[in-house]
XYZ file of C-alpha atoms in Angstrom:
632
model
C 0.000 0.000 0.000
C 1.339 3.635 -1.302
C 2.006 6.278 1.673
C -0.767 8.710 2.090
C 1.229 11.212 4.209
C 3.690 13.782 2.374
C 5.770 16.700 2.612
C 4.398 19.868 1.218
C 5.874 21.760 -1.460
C 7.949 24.788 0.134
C 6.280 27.356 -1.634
C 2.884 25.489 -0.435
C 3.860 25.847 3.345
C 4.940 29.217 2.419
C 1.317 30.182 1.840
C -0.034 28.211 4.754
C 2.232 30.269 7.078
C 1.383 33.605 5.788
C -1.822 32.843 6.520
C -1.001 33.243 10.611
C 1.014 36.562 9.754
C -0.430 37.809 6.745
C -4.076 38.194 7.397
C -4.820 41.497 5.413
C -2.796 44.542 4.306
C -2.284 46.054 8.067
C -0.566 42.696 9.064
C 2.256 43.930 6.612
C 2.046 47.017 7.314
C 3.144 46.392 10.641
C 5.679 43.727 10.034
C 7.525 46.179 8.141
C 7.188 48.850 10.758
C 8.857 46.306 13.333
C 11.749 46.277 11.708
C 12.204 49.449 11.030
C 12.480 49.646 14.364
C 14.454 47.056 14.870
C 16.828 48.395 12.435
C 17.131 51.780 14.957
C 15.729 53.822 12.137
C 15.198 57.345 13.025
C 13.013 58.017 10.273
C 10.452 55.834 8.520
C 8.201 56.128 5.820
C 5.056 54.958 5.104
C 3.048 55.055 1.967
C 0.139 52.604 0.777
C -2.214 52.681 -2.394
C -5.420 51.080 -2.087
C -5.424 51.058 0.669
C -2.745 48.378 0.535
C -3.823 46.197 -2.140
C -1.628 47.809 -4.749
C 1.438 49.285 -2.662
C 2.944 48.702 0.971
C 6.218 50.480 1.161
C 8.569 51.104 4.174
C 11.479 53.093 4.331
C 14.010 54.187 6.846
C 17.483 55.286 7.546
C 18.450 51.995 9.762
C 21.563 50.336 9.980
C 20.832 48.102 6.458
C 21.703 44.790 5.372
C 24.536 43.015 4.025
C 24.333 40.983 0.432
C 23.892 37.760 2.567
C 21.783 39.030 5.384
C 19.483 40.765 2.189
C 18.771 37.216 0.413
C 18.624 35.584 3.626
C 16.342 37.189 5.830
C 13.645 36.288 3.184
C 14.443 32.154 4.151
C 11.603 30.817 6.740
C 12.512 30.912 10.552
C 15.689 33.023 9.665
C 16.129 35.920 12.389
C 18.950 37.953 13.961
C 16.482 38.471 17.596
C 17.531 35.161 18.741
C 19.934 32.516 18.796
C 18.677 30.061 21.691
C 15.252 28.899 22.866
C 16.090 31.036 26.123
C 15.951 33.969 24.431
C 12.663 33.655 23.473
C 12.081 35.019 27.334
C 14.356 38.009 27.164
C 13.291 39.766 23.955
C 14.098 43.230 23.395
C 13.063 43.768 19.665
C 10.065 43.324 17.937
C 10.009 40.351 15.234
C 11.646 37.630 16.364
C 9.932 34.554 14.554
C 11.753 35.062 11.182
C 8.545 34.464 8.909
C 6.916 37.760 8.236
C 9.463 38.259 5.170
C 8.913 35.227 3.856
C 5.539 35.146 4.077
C 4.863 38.130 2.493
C 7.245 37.216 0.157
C 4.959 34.237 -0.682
C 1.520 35.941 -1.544
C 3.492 39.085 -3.373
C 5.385 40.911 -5.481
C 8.434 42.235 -3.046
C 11.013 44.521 -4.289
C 13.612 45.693 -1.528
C 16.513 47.587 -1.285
C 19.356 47.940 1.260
C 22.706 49.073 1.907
C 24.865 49.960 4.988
C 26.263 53.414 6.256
C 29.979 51.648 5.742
C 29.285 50.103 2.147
C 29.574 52.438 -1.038
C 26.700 50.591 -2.661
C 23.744 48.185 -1.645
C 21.626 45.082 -2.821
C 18.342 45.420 -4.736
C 15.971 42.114 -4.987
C 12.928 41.185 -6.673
C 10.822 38.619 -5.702
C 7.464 37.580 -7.032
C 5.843 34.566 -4.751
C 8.880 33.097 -3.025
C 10.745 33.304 -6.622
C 13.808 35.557 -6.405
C 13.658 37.226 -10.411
C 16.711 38.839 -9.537
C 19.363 40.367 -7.463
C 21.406 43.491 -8.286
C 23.774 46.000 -7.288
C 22.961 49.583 -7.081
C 23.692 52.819 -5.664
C 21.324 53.065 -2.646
C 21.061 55.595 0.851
C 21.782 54.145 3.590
C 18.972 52.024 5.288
C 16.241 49.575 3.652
C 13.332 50.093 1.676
C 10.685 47.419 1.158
C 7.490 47.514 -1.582
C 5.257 45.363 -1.362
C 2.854 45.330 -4.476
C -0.092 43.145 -5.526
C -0.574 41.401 -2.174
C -2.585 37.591 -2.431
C -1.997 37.923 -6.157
C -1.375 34.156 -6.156
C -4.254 33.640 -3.754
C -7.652 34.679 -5.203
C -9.287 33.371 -2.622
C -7.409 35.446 0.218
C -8.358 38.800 -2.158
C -11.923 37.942 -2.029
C -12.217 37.960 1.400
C -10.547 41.610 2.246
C -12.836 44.425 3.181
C -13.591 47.416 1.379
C -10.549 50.339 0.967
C -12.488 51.976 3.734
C -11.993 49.367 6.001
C -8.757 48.473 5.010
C -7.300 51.490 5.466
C -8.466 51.917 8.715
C -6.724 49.160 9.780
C -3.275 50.038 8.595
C -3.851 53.745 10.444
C -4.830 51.322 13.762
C -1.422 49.533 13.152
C 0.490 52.423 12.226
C -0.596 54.211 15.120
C 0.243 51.471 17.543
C 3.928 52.019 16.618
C 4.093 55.569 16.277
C 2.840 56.024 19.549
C 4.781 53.238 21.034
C 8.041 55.128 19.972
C 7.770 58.710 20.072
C 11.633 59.830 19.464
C 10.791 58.421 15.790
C 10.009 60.823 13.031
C 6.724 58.837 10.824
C 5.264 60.086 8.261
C 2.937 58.215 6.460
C 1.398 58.438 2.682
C -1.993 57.346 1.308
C -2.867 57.739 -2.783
C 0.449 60.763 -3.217
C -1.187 62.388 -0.164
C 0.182 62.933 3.098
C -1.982 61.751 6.374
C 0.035 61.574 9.322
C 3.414 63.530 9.600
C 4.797 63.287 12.954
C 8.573 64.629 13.885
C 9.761 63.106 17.379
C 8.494 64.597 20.782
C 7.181 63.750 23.730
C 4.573 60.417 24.363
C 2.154 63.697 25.240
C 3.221 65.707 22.372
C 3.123 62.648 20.160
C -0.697 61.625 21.071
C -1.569 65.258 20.408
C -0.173 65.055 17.128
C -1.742 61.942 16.302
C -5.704 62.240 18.122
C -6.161 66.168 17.195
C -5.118 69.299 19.095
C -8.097 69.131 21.737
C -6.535 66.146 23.024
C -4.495 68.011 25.288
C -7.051 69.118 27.928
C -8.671 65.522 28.812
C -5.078 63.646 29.608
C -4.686 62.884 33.172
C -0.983 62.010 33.625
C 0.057 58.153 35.276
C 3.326 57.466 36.698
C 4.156 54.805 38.949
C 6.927 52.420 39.551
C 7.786 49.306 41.848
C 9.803 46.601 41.658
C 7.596 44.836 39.729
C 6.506 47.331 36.894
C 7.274 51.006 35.910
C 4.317 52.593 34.709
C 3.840 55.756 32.621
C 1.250 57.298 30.395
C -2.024 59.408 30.481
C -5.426 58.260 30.951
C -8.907 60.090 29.698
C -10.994 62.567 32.106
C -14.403 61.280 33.135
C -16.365 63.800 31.118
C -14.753 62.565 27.934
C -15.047 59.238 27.819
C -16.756 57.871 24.684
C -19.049 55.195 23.301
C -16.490 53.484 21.249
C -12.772 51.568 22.736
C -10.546 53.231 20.085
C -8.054 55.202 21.866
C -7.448 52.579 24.551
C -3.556 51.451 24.067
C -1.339 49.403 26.067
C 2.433 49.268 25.775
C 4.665 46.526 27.335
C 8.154 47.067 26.603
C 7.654 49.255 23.961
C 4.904 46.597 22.393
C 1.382 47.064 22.070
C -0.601 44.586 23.722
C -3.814 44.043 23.956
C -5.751 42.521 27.510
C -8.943 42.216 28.924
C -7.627 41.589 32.341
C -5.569 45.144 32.184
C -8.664 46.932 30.599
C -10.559 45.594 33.561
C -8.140 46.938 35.695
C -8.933 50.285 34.470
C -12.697 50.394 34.537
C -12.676 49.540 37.879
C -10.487 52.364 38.386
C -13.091 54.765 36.667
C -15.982 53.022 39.032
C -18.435 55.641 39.850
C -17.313 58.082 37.330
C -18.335 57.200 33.643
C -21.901 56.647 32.421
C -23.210 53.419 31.265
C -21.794 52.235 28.296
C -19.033 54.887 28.574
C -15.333 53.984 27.949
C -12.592 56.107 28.674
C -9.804 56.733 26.554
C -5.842 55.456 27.809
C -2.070 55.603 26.619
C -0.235 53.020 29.541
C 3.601 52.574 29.263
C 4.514 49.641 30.936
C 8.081 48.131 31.666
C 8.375 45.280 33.137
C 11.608 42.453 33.260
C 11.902 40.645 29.766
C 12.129 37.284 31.490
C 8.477 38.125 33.539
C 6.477 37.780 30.219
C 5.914 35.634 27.536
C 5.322 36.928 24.144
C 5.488 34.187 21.884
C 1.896 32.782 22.965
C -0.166 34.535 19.774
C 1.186 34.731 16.084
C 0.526 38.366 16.003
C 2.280 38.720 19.486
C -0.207 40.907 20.641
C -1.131 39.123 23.542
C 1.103 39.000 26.499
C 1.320 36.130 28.810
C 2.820 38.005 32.890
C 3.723 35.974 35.823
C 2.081 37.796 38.449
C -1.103 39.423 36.648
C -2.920 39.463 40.217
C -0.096 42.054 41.471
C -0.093 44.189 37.907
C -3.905 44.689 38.421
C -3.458 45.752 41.637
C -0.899 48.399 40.355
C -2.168 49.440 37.501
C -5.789 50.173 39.000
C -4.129 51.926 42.135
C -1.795 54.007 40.204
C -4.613 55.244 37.574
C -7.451 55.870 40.510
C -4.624 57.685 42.554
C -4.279 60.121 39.459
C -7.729 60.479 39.005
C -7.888 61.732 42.556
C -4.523 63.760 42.637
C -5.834 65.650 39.838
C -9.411 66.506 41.223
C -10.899 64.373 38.665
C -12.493 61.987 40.915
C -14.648 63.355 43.790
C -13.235 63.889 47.612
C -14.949 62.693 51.229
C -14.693 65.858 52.287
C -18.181 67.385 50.646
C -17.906 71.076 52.383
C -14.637 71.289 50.845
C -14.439 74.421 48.873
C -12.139 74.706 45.813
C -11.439 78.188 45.997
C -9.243 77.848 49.310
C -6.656 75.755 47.345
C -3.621 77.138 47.329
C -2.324 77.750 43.536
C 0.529 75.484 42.419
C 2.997 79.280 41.917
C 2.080 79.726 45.906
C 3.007 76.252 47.378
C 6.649 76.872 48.148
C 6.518 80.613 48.878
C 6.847 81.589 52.572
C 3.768 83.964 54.117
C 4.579 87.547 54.158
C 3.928 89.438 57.656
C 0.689 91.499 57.493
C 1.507 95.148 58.049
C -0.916 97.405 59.809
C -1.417 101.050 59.387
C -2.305 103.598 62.081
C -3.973 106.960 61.535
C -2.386 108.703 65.111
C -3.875 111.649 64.080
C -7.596 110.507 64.857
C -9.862 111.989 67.371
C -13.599 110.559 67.227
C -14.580 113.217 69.718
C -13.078 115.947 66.742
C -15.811 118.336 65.409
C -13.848 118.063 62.064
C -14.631 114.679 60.735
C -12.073 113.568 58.457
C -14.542 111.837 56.644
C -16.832 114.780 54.193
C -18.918 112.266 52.004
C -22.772 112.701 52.570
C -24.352 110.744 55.262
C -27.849 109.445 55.379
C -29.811 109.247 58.624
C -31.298 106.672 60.505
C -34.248 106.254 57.060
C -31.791 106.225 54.654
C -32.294 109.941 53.671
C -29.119 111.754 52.637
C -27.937 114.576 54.767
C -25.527 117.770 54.345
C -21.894 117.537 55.215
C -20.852 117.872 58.691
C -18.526 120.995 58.152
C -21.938 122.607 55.572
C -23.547 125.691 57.291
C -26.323 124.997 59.653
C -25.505 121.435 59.956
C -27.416 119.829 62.949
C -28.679 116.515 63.973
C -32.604 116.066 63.338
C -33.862 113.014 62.415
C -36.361 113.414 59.256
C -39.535 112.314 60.319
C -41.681 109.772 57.920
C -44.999 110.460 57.155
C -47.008 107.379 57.513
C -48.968 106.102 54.523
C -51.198 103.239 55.285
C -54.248 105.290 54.876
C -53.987 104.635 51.235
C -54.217 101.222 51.492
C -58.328 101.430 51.879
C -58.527 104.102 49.626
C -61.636 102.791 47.094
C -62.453 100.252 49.516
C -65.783 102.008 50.402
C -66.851 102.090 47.239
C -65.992 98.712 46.776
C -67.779 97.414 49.522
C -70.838 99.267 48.380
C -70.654 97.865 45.349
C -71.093 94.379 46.679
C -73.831 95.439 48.882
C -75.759 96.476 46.446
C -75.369 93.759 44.433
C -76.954 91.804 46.941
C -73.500 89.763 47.775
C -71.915 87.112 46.383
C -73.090 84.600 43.516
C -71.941 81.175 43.478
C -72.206 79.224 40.482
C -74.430 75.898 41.177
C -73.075 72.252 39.788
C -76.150 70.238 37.418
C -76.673 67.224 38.994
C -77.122 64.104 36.540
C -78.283 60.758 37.441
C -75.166 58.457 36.220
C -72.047 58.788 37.839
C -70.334 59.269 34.484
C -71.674 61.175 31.329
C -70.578 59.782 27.986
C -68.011 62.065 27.095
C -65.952 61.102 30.355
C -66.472 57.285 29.316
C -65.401 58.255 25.646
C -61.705 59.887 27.037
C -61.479 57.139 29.422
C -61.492 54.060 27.121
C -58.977 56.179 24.714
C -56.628 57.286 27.681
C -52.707 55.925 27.463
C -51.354 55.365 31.122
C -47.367 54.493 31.296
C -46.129 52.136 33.276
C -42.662 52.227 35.479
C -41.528 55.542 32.687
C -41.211 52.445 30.152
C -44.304 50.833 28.896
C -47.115 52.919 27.467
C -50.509 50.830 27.464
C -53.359 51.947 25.801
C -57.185 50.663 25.797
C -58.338 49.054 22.542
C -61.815 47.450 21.645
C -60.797 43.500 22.117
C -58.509 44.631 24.723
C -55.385 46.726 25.365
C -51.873 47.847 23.578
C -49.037 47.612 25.407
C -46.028 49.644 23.712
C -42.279 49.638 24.561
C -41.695 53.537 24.371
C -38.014 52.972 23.288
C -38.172 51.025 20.849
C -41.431 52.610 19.054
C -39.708 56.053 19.329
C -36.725 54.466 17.253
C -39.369 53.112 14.729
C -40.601 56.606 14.298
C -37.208 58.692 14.146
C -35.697 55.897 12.002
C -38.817 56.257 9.321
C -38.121 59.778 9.306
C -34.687 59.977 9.219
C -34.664 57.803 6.208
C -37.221 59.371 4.185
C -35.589 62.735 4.704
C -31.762 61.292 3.386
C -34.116 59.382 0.417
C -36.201 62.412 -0.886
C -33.417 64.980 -0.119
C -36.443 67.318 1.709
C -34.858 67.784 5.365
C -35.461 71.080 7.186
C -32.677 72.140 9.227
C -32.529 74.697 12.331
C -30.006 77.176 11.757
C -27.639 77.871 15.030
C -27.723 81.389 16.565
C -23.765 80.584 17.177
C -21.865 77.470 15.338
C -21.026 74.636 17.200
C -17.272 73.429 16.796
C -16.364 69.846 17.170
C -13.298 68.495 17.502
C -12.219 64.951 16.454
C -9.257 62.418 15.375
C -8.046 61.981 12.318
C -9.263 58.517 11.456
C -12.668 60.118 12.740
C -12.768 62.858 10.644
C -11.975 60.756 7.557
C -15.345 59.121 8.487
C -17.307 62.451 8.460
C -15.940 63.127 5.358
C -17.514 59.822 3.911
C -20.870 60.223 5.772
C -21.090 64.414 5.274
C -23.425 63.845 2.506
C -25.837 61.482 3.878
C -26.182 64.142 6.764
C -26.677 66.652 4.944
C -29.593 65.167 3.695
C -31.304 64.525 7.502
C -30.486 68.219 7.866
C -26.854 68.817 9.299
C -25.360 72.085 7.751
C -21.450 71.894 7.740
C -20.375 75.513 8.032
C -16.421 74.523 7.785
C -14.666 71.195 7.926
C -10.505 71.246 8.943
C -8.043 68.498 9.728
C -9.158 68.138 13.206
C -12.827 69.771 13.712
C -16.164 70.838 12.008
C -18.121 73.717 12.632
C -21.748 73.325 12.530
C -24.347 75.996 11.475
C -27.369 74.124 11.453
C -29.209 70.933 13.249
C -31.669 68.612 12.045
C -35.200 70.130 13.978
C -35.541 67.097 16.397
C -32.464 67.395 17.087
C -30.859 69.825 20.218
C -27.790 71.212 20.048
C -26.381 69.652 22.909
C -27.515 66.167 21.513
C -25.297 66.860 18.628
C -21.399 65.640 20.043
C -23.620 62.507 21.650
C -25.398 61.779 18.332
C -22.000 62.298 16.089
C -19.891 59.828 18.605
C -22.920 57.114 18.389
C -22.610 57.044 14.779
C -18.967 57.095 14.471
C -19.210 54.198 17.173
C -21.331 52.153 15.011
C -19.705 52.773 11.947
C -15.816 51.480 13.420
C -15.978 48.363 11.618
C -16.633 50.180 8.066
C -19.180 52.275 6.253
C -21.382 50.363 3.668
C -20.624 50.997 0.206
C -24.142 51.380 -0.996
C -26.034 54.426 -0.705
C -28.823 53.011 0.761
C -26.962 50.806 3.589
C -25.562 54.208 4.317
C -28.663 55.692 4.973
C -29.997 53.005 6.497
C -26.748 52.645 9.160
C -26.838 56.278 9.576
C -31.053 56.537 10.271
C -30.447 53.290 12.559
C -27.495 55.340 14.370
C -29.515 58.215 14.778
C -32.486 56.858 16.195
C -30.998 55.072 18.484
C -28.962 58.261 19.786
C -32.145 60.188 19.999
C -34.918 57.721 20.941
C -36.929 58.514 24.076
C -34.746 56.039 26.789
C -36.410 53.766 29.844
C -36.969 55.788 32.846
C -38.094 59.209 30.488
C -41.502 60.325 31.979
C -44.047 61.301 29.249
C -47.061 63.442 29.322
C -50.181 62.132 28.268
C -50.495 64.354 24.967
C -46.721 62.648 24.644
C -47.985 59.367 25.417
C -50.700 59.836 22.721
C -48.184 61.141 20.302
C -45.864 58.693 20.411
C -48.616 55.911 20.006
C -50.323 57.713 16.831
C -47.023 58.430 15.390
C -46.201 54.511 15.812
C -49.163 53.761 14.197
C -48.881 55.604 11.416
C -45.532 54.179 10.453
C -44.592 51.793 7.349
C -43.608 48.690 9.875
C -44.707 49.516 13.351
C -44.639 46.077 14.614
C -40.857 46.161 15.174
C -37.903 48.874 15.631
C -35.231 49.126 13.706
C -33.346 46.658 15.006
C -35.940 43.721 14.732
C -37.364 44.007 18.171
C -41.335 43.702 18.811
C -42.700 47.833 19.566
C -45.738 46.434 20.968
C -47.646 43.264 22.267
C -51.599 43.458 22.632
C -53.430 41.816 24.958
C -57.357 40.626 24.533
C -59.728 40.517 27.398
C -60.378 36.768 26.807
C -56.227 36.390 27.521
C -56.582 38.934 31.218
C -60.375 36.572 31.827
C -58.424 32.983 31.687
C -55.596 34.964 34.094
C -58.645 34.788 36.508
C -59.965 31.784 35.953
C -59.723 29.477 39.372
């Protein structure tokens, strides 16, 4: 009997392997980043077309390769980060594994070139799907420059399954922002389509999150520092009051790495406890160093998941240090609740030594003197102003009032004849009736809505009663509108006595570009757009302008893992968004006209029997169902 089991092809295990590494364009992009790094490039270069379908390229001015190291570092498991297993528990760099070049190099068209600061010229190589086409000589700067065109070329399948360039690109800003801010004495700059989006020169960590998250990022970091013997820890963490619906400026660094962990995040939201709305996440940049040989890194193939040996005792730090900041800061509330702010003492204060108070003495004063020193008027014991003391004829006579409550009954007479000769007072008499309740009183009370615990509105029907969920039939109803104002282009919009300025990231405002259309059409008017902010002239009209920042951050929230491509599953995200933002929440208290509204307005939708999201707006209830609920 023939074998069954064989080796596979090398080019065939190639493409198996990039399939742990190389999951989309951003898993490139960051490989390449890494060892820039790792190369102790001071500058690096990013630029992508197509979002990274067409074109990854990386360069930098890092220490280069040799001839030999250039054609080698593209063989599987070939690395210069390690030479023993132990090593794998003292890392220092960033790619270790030796197969990100070689995987790429097995789903693309690679083209890189290298030379060192000592060599007068450097290696160029082409490779198209583990094939090396050719290997050159050339006159090169110093450093390394990889493209990397036409990725899955060879794989079909693997293109088929990659997101739109909206998506895509989103993810290489994720990645390239994970290493920019994880090593701020770097100068990035990074290139989409010929056009520049991020160009940062090296700083600060602060400076550098500024420069990357928008210029209003300043004002809500909180700064973190603490250190033991078991972790250093360093960074800035979000105030309370702008914490945000979606987890996208949430970063942890270990070593230099960015990490991501559940338990860590936890950490941190207990450290917020009390202060952050439901649903509220608060935004974080943690530097942590810890010893190499604590951690293991090699536990996940994009080693962003961090295995420590005393997590217990890193929680404990971590939430201590970040609630301690929170409090140093007068972020997070005192126990002393008479306190009063304005007797702190200023920070330009705290060292200086109290002055002695010196007192001045007039040794001149007599109170018994005729000549008062003071000559202003003076007012008497009524408040009625009097001539100076030193004035002819002054003397001391109190003014005397003149009483006036006589004209308090003045016309009272003639009022009280008035009433006596109208023979008194009339009372109006009540009709009695013989039923307890006329018709019109039965009429209102079979159509009168009653809510129930500021959630439920119920409302009497013929065969029984209606109960609606006021939530979810006030997103039905905003959602309807919403949409047929973006379809038929007819929204009215409220114009702004003062424009409203928003500020926002720059992955965030790339998404308001996309969307400004679609809200133009519910009835947004966009006044200015920049780099960093929008100013806003005009509001939709069920919309308030304080809504607005709540409303934009829901929608940019929702719309993290990629904006539809058709118009209509725009619309339809963006009406869904909205609604949801706006809709009347459990716990609102409504008015009966409100109640009544709401319920007619349901009604009178295309699909009232479910929200927007596919949940039931409203059960009913028959009076044979409540008659068998009392049936012994």
């Amino acid at each position: 009997m023939s074998s069954i089991i064989q080796l596979l092809p090398d080019h065939v295990a190639n493409q198996i392997a990039a399939g742990e590494v190389v999951q989309r364009p951003a898993s490139v992009v960051k490989e390449l980043l890494e060892n820039a790094v790792d190369a102790r490039a001071t500058d690096i270069k990013l630029i992508i077309k197509d979002a990274g379908k067409s074109l990854v390229q990386v360069i930098d001015n890092g220490l280069g390769m040799s001839v030999t190291d250039a054609r080698l570092c593209f063989e599987r498991h070939a690395t210069s980060k390690i030479r023993q297993a132990e090593d794998l528990f003292s890392l220092h760099t960033k790619g270790f594994r030796g197969e990100a070049l070689a995987s790429i190099a097995a789903i693309a068209h690679v083209e890189m070139k290298t030379k060192q600061d000592q060599e007068e010229l450097g290696t160029h190589i082409i490779i198209e799907g583990s094939k090396f086409v050719s290997q050159d000589v050339a006159v090169l700067p110093k450093g390394t420059s990889f493209a990397v065109k036409n990725l899955f070329f060879n794989i079909p399948a693997r293109r088929n399954f990659l997101k739109s360039d909206v998506v895509e690109y989103r993810h290489i800003v994720d990645e390239f922002q994970r290493v920019a801010l994880a090593h701020a004495n770097i100068h990035f700059t990074f290139y989409h389509n010929g056009s520049e989006m991020f160009n940062l020169p090296p700083s600060n960590f602060r400076q550098r999150i500024v420069n990357i998250f928008s210029g209003k990022t300043n004002e809500k970091l909180v700064p973190v520092q603490e250190e033991t013997e078991i972790v250093a820890i360093k960074g800035f963490v979000s105030k309370p009051e702008f914490a945000k619906k979606s987890r996208g400026e949430q970063f942890f660094f270990v070593n230099d790495r960015f990490i991501k962990s559940g338990y860590l995040h936890n950490a941190i939201m207990n450290a917020y406890e009390g202060l952050l709305k439901d649903g509220a996440q608060p935004s974080y940049f943690l530097y942590l160093n810890v010893p190499p040989n604590t951690i293991d890194i090699n536990i996940h193939p994009t080693k962003t998941e961090i295995k420590f040996d005393d997590e217990q005792a890193l929680y404990a730090i971590l939430r201590s240090a970040v609630k301690h900041s929170l409090g140093q800061f007068n972020v997070a509330p005192v126990l002393d609740f008479d306190r009063d702010a304005n007797l702190d003492t200023p920070y330009h204060y705290k060292n200086l030594e109290g002055a002695t108070p010196t007192i001045q003495v007039d040794g001149n004063y007599n109170p018994f003197s005729e000549d008062v020193p003071n000559k202003g008027p003076k007012s008497d014991y009524y408040g009625n102003r009097k001539p100076d003391a030193n004035s002819e004829g002054y003397r001391y006579e109190p003014v005397k009032q003149t009483a006036s409550w006589e004209s308090l009954y003045v016309g009272l007479k003639h009022d009280t004849d008035t009433i006596t000769e109208n023979g008194g007072f009339h009372f109006e008499s009540e009709e009695a009736t013989a039923s307890l309740f006329n018709e019109n009183d039965v009429e209102k009370a079979v159509n009168k809505t009653y809510q129930i615990h500021k959630k439920y509105i119920v409302n009497p029907i013929k065969s029984g009663m209606v109960i609606v969920d006021q939530q979810r039939a006030h997103q039905r109803v905003l959602y309807e509108q919403f949409l047929t104002n973006m379809t038929l282009h007819h929204a009215s919009s409220q114009q702004l006595l003062f424009p409203l300025h928003l500020y926002f990231s720059t992955s965030e405002m790339e998404l308001i570009a996309e969307l400004q259309l679609a809200l133009v059409n519910t009835g947004f008017v966009f006044e200015e757009t920049n780099d960093d902010s929008v100013v806003i002239s005009g509001l939709p009209v069920n919309i308030a302008e304080s809504e607005v920042p709540k409303v934009l951050e829901q929608l940019l929230s929702d719309l993290q893992d990629g904006i539809p491509e058709s118009s209509f599953s725009q619309n339809d995200t963006i009406a869904k968004s909205m609604a949801k933002s706006l809709s009347i929440k459990t716990g609102t208290y409504l008015t009966e006209k409100e109640q009544e509204n709401l319920v007619n307005g349901l009604f009178a939708c295309k699909e009232p029997n479910v929200s927007p999201f596919q949940k039931p707006t409203f059960i009913t209830m028959r009076v044979e169902d409540l008659d068998k609920k009392f049936t012994i």
